[in-house]
Tab-separated table of C-alpha atoms in Angstrom:
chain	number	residue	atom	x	y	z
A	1	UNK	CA	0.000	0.000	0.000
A	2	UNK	CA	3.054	2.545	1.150
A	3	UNK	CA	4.489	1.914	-2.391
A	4	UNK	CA	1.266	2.323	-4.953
A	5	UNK	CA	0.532	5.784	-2.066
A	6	UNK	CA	4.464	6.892	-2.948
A	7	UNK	CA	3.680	6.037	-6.941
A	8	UNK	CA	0.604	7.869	-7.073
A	9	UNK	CA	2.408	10.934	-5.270
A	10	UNK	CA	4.755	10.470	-8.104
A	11	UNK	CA	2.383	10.954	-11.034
A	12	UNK	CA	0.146	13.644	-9.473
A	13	UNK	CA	0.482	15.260	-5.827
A	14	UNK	CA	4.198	16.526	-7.143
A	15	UNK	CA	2.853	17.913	-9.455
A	16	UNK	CA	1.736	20.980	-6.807
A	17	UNK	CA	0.108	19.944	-3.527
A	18	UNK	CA	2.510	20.947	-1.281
A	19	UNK	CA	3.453	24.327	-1.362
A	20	UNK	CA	5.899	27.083	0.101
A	21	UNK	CA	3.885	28.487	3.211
A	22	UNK	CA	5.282	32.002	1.788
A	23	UNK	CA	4.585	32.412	-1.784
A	24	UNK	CA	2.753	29.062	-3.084
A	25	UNK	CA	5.684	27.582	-5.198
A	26	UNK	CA	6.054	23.757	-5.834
A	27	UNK	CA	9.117	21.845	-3.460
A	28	UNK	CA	11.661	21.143	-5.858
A	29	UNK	CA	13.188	17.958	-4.100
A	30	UNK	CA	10.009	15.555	-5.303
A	31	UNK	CA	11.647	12.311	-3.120
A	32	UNK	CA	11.050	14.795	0.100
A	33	UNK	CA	7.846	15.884	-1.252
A	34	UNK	CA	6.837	12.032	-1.341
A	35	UNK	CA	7.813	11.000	2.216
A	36	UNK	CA	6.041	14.035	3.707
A	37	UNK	CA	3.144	12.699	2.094
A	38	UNK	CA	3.345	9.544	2.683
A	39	UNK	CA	3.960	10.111	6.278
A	40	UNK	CA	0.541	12.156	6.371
A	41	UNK	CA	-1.313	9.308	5.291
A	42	UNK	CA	0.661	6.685	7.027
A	43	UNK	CA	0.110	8.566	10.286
A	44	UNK	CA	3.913	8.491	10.764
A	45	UNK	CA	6.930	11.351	10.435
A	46	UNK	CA	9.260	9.511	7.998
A	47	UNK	CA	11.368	12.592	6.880
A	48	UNK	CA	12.301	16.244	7.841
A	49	UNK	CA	9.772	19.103	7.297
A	50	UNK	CA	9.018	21.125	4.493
A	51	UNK	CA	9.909	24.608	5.957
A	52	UNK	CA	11.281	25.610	9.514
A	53	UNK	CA	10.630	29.431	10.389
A	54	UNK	CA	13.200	30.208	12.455
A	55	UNK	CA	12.756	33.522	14.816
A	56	UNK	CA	16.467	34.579	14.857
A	57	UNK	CA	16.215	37.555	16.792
A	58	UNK	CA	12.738	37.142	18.883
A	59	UNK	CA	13.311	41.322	19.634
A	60	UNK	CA	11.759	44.525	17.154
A	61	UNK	CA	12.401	47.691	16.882
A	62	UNK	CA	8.626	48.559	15.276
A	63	UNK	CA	5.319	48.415	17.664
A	64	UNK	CA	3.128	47.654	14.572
A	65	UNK	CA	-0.189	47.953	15.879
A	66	UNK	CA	-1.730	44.620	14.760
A	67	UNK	CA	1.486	42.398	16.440
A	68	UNK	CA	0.944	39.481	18.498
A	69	UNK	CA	4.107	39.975	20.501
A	70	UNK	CA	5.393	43.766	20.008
A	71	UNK	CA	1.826	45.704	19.173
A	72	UNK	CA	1.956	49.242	20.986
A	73	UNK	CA	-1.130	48.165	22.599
A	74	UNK	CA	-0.160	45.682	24.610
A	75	UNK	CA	3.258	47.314	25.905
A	76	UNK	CA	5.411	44.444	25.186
A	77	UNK	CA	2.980	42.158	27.458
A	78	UNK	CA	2.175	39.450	24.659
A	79	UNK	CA	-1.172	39.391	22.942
A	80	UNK	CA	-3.015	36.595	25.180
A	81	UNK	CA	-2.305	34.569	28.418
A	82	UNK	CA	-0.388	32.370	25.920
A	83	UNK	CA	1.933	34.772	24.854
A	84	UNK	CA	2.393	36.001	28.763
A	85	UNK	CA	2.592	32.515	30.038
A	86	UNK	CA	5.290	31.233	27.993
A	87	UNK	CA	7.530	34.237	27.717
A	88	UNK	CA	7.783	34.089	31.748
A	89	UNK	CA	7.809	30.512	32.421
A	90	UNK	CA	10.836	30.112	29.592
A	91	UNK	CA	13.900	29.121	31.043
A	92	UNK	CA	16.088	30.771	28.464
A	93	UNK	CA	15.223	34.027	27.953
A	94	UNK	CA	17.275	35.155	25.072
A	95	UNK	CA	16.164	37.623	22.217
A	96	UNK	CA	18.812	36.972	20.153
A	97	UNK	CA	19.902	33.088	18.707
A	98	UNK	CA	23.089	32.615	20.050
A	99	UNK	CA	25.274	31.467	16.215
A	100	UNK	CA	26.580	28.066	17.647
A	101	UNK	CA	22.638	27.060	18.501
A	102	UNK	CA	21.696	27.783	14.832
A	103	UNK	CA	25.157	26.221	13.467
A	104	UNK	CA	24.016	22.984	15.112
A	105	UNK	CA	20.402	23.050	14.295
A	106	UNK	CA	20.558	24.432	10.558
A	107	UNK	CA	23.268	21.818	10.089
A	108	UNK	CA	20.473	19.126	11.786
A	109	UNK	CA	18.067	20.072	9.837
A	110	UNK	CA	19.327	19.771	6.764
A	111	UNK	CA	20.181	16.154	7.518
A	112	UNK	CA	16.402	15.696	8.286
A	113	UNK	CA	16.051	16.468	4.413
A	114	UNK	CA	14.923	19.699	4.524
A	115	UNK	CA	16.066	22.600	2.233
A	116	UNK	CA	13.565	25.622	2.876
A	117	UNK	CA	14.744	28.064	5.867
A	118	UNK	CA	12.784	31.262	6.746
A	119	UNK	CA	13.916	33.994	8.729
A	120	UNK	CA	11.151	35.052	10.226
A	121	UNK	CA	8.812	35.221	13.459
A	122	UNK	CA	8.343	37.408	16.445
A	123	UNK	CA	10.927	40.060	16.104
A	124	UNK	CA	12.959	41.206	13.436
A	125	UNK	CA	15.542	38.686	12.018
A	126	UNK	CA	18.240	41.792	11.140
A	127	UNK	CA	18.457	42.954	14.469
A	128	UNK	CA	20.666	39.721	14.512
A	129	UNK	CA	24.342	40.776	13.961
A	130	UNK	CA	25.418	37.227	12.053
A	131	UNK	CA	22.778	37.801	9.638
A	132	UNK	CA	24.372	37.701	6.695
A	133	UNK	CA	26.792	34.912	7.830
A	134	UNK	CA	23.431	32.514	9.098
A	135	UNK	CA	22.561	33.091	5.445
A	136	UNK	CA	25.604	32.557	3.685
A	137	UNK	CA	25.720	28.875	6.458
A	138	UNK	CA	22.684	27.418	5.139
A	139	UNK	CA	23.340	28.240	1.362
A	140	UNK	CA	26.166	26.186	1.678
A	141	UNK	CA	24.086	23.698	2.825
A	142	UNK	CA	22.352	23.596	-0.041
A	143	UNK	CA	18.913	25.346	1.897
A	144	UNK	CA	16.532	28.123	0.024
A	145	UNK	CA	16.410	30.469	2.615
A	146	UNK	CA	14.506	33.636	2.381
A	147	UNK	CA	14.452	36.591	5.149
A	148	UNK	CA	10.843	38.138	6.737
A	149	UNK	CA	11.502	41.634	8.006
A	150	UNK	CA	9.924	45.335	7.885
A	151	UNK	CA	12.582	46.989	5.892
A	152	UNK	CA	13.899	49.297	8.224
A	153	UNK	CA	17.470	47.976	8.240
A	154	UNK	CA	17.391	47.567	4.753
A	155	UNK	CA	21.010	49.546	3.694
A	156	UNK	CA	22.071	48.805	0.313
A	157	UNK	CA	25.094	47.608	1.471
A	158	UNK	CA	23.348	45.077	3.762
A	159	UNK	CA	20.913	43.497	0.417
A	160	UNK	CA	24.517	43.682	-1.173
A	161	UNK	CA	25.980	41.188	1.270
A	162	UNK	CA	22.733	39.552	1.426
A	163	UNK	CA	22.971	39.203	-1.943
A	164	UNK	CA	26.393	37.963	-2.010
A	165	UNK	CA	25.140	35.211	0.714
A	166	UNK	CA	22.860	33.773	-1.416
A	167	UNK	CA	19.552	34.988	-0.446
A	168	UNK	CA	16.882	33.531	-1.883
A	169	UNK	CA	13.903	35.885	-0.932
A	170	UNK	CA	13.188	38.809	1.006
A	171	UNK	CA	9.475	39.387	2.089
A	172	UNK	CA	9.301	43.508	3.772
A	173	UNK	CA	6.105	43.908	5.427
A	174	UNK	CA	5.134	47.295	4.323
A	175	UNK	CA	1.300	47.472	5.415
A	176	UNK	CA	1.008	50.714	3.656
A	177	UNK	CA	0.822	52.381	0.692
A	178	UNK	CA	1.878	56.221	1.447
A	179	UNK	CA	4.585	57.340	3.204
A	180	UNK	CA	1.812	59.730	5.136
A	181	UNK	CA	-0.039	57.567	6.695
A	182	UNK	CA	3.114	54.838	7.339
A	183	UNK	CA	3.186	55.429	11.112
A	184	UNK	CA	-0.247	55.074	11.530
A	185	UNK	CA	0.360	51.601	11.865
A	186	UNK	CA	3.909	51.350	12.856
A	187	UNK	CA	3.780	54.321	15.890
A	188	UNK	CA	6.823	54.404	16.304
A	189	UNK	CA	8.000	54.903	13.494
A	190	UNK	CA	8.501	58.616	11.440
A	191	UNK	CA	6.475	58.692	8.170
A	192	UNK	CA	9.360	59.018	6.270
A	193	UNK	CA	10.556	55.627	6.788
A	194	UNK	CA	8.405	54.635	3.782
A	195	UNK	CA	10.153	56.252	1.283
A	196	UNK	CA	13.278	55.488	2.403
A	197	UNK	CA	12.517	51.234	2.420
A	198	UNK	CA	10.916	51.597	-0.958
A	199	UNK	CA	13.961	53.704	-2.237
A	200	UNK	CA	16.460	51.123	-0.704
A	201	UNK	CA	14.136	48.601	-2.034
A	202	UNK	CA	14.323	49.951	-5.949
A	203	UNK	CA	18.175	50.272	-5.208
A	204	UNK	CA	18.101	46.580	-5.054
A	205	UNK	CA	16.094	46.086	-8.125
A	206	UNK	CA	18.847	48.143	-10.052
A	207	UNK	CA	21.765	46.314	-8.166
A	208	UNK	CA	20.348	42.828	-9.542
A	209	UNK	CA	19.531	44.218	-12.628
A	210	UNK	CA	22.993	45.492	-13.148
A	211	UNK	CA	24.667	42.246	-11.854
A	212	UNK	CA	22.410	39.938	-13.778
A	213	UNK	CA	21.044	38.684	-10.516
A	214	UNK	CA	17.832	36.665	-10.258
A	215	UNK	CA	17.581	36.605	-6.402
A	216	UNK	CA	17.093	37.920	-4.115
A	217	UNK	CA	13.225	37.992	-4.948
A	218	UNK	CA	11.360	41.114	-3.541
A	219	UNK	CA	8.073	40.351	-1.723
A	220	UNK	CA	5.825	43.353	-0.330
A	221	UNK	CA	3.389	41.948	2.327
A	222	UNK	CA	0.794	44.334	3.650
A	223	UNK	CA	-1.347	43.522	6.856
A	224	UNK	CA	-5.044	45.263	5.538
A	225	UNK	CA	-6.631	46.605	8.949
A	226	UNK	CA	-8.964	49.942	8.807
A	227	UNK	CA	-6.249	52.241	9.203
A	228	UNK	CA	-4.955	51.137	5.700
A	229	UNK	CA	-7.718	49.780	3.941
A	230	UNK	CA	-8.002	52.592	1.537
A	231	UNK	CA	-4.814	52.358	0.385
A	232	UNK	CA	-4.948	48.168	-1.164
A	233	UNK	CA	-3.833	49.904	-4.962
A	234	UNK	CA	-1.375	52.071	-3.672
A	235	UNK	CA	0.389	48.985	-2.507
A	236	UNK	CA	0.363	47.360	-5.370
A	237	UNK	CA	1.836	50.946	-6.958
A	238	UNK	CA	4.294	50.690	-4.257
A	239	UNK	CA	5.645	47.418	-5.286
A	240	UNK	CA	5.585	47.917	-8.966
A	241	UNK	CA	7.960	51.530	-7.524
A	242	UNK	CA	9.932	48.611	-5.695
A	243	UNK	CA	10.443	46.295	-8.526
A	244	UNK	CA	8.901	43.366	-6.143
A	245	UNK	CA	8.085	40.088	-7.671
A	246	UNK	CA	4.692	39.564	-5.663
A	247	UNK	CA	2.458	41.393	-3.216
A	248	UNK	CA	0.752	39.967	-0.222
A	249	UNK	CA	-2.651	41.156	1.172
A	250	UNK	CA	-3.451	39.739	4.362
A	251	UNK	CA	-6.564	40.401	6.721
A	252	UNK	CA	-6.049	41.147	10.169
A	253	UNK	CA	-6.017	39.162	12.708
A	254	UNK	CA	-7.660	40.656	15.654
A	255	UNK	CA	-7.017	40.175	19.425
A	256	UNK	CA	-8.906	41.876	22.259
A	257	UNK	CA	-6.666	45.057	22.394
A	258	UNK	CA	-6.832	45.381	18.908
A	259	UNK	CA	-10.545	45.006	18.055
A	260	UNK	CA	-10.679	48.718	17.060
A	261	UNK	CA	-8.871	48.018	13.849
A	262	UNK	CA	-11.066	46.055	12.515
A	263	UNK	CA	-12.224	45.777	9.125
A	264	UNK	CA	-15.426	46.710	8.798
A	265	UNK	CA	-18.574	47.073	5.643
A	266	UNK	CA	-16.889	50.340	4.382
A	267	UNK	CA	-13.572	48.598	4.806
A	268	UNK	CA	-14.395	45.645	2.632
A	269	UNK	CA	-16.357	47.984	0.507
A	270	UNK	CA	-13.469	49.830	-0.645
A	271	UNK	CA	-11.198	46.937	-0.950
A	272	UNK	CA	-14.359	45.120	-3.527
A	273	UNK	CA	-13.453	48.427	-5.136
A	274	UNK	CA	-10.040	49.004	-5.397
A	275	UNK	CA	-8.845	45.007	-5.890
A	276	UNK	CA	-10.187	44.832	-9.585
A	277	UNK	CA	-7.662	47.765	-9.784
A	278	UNK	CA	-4.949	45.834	-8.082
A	279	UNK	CA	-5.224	42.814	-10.116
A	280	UNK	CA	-4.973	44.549	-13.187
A	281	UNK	CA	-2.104	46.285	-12.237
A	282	UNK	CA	-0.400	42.919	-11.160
A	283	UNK	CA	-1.487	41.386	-14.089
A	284	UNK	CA	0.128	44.256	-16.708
A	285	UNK	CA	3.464	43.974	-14.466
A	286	UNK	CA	3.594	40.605	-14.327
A	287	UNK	CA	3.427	40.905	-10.280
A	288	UNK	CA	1.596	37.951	-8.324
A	289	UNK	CA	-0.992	38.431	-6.011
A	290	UNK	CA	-3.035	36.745	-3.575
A	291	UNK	CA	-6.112	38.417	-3.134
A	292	UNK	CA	-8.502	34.971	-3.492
A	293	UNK	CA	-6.784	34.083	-0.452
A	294	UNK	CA	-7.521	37.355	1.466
A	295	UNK	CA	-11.439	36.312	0.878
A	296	UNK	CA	-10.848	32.558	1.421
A	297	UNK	CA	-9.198	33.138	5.016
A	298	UNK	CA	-11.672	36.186	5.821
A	299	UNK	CA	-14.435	33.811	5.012
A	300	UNK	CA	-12.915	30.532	7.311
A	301	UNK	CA	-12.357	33.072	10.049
A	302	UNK	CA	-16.391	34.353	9.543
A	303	UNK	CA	-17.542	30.369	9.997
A	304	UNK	CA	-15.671	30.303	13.368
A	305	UNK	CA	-15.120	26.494	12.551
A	306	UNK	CA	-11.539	24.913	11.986
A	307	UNK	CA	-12.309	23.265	8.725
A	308	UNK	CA	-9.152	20.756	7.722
A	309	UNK	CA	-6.785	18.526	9.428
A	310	UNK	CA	-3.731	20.190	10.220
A	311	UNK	CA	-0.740	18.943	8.888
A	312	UNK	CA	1.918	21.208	10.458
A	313	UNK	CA	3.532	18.568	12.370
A	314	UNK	CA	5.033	17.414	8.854
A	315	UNK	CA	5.600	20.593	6.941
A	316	UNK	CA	6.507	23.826	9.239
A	317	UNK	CA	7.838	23.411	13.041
A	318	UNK	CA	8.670	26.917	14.534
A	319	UNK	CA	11.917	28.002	16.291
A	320	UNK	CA	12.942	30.715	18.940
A	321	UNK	CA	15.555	32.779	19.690
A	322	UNK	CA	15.950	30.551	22.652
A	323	UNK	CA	16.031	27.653	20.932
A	324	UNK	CA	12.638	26.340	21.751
A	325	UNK	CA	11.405	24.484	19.120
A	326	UNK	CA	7.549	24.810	18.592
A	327	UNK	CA	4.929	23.149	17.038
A	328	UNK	CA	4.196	25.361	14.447
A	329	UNK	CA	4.133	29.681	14.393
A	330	UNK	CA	1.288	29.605	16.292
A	331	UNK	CA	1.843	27.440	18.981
A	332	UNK	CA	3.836	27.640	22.239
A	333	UNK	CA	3.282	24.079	22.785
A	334	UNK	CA	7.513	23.472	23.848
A	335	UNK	CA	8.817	20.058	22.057
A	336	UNK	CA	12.182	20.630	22.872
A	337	UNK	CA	15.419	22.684	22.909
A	338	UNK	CA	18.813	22.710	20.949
A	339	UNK	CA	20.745	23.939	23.333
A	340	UNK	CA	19.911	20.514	25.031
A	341	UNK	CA	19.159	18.204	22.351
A	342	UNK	CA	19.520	18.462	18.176
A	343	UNK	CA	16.676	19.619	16.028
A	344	UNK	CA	17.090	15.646	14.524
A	345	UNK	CA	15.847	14.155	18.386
A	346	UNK	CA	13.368	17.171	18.785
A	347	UNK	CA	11.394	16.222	15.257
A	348	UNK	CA	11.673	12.459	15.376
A	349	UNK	CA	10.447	12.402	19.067
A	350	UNK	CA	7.700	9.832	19.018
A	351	UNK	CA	6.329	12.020	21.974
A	352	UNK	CA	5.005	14.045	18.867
A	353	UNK	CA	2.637	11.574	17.744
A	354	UNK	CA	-0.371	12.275	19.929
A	355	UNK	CA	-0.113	16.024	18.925
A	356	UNK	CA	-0.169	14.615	15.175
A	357	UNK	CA	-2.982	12.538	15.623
A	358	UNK	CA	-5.136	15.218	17.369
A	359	UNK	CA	-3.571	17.857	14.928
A	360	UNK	CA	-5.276	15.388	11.887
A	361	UNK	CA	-8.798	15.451	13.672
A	362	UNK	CA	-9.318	18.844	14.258
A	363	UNK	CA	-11.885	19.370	11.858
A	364	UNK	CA	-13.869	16.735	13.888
A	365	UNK	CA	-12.867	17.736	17.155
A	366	UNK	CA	-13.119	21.267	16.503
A	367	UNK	CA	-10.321	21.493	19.627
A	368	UNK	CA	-7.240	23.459	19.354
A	369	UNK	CA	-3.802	21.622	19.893
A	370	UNK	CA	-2.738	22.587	23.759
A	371	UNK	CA	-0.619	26.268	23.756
A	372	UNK	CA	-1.819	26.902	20.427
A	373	UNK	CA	-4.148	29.788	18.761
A	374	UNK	CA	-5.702	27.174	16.249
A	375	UNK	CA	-8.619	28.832	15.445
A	376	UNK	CA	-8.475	31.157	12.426
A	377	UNK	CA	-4.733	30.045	11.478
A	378	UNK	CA	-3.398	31.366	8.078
A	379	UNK	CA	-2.144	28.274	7.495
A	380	UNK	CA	-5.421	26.427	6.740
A	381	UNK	CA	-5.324	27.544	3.717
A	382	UNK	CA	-2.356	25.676	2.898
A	383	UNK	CA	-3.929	22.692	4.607
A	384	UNK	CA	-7.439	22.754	2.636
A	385	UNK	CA	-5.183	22.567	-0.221
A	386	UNK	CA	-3.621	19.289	0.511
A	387	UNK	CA	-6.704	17.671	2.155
A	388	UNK	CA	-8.708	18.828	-1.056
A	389	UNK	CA	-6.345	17.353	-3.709
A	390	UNK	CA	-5.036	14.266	-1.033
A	391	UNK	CA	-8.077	12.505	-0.487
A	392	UNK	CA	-9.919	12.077	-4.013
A	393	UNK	CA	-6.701	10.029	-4.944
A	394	UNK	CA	-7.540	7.421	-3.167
A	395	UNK	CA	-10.911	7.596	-3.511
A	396	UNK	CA	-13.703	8.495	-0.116
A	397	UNK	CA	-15.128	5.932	1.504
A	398	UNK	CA	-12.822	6.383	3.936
A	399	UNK	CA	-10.182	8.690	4.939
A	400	UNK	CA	-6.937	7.275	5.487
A	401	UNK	CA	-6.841	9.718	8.840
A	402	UNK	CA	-9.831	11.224	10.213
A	403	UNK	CA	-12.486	8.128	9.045
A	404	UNK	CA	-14.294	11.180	7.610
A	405	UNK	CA	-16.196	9.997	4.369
A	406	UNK	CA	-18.070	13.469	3.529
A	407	UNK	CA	-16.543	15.794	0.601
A	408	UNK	CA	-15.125	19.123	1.143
């Protein structure tokens, strides 16, 4: 049975089930792809993950208004009593990776099988002084590796030696589209700041362009919330001023302090107007966009329900500054840390089984995994995708996992 499920992945799942968290694209290394998916359906981890996001640098220097961790609202405090509670009960309470920890564990992970590293998670990865040399470590490891961060330490020389590294992507969340309203959402920040990421950002188009250089890619991702609602085209101008390859809209998420931003009927109602307008534009420039998905997730989050499996404890674990390794971006639910043991023991602990098998029957259970903010997750989408295209395969009397038999 493993064999004809590994055969069939062959012919058709490759061909684009499981995709990069970030930006959609196929994994290249198809044997990976296969083991991931057999594991799924087997109920077992048999390789390394897709992705790991690793939060380098677990400090900011932005209060953006919407954050979980760093939001000017909540004065540093953490979003939720999950945020709170595990930031004090930690026992190591660094903000910054120390470089032997991620020597160890990129160079464990990569042994795992895996080949996609983000930089990216509760602070802001440049902050970390060894940046460019964590980069230039897992390129020679033969990793993609691509870099989340808001732009503001963005120096032309730094993208040069980022460049130099190897960087595959860079994804600046902007979450605005005029340099006048730019602190609006990140308060501490001067309005000018704008300009000066999307000038440093255009200096980087030109520097590739010169140097014949492909990558890094350019990503804009923009947070839509009511204080920058109006403004969904002018991001899309922004990144064609940027030279980026794709623009992300993404609703936001909202937490009890942050209710008040909101989107709203006149929200959406300008957005219905101005996305036509923003998909045109991508489409003349050749820029991708997401803006199905912006519906899709604003419509799960509407239904209240969870409604997949979750397969995160195969594709995307999530690692602090610390070292705690997490089981997924959302979750503070500990599995281990590599100070104390290797990313290799953390993943291939069968302790992790029980969280896999309630992660799979969450659309049943309707229960969130323990230390984790389930509900409303961004990555559902990714999972609807693989439990959508999975399951018809092999036909639906019965579902390899849940024992679910109904379509979705």
């Amino acid at each position: 049975m493993r064999n004809a499920i590994i055969s069939s992945i062959g012919n058709s799942i490759l061909v684009g089930v499981i995709h990069n968290h970030h930006k959609g694209k196929v994994i290249s290394d198809y044997w990976h792809s296969a083991k991931i998916m057999a594991g799924i359906l087997s109920g077992r981890v048999l390789t390394g993950p897709h992705s790991v996001q690793v939060s380098i640098a677990d400090a900011c220097n932005y209060r953006c208004v919407m954050c979980w961790e760093h939001s000017s609202e909540i004065e540093g405090r953490g979003a939720d009593d999950l945020a709170r509670t595990y930031h004090a009960g930690k026992k190591n309470k660094a903000a910054v990776m120390d470089f032997d920890v991620y020597d160890s564990f990129v160079r464990s992970l990569r042994k795992t099988g895996t080949r996609d590293i983000s930089f990216a998670g509760i602070g802001e990865p440049l902050l970390h002084k060894r940046i460019v040399e964590a980069v230039a470590l897992a390129k020679d490891l033969d990793m993609r590796v691509w870099i989340t961060t808001n732009g503001s330490l963005l120096t032309p020389e730094l993208m040069q030696e980022l460049a130099r590294a190897g960087l595959d992507d860079i994804n600046v969340s902007l979450n605005a589209g005029a340099s006048g309203e730019y602190s609006f959402v990140h308060v501490n920040q001067e309005n000018s700041r704008f300009d000066e990421i999307i000038e440093n950002l255009a200096w980087l188009r030109d520097y590739k362009r010169k140097q014949g250089l492909e990558t890094p890619r350019l990503t804009l991702s923009n947070v839509v919330c009511n204080l920058n609602s109006h403004r969904a085209f002018d991001m899309m101008k922004a990144a064609v001023a940027a030279g980026a390859g794709a623009v992300s809209y993404r609703p936001v998420d909202i937490y009890e302090q942050t209710a008040k931003y909101a989107l709203g009927a006149e929200d959406m109602k300008r957005l219905e107007g101005q996305f036509p307008l923003v998909a045109r534009l991508a489409r003349d420039r050749g820029i991708v966009t997401n803006i199905d998905s912006f519906y899709r997730l604003l419509e799960m989050r509407a239904g209240g329900a969870i409604p997949s499996p979750c397969f995160a404890g195969w594709l995307y674990p999530f690692v602090l500054a610390n070292g705690d390794v997490t089981y997924c971006c959302i979750s503070r639910q500990v599995l281990g840390n590599l100070g104390e043991r290797s990313f290799e023991s953390i993943w291939f602990d069968p302790s992790r089984r029980a969280m896999n098998a309630a992660a799979v029957k969450m659309h049943k259970t309707q229960q969130s995994l323990p230390k984790s903010r389930c509900r409303g997750c961004e990555q559902t989408l990714a999972n609807l995708r693989i439990y959508r295209y999975a399951w018809p395969r092999w036909g639906r009397k019965l579902h390899p996992l849940t024992g679910d038999s109904r379509r979705v």
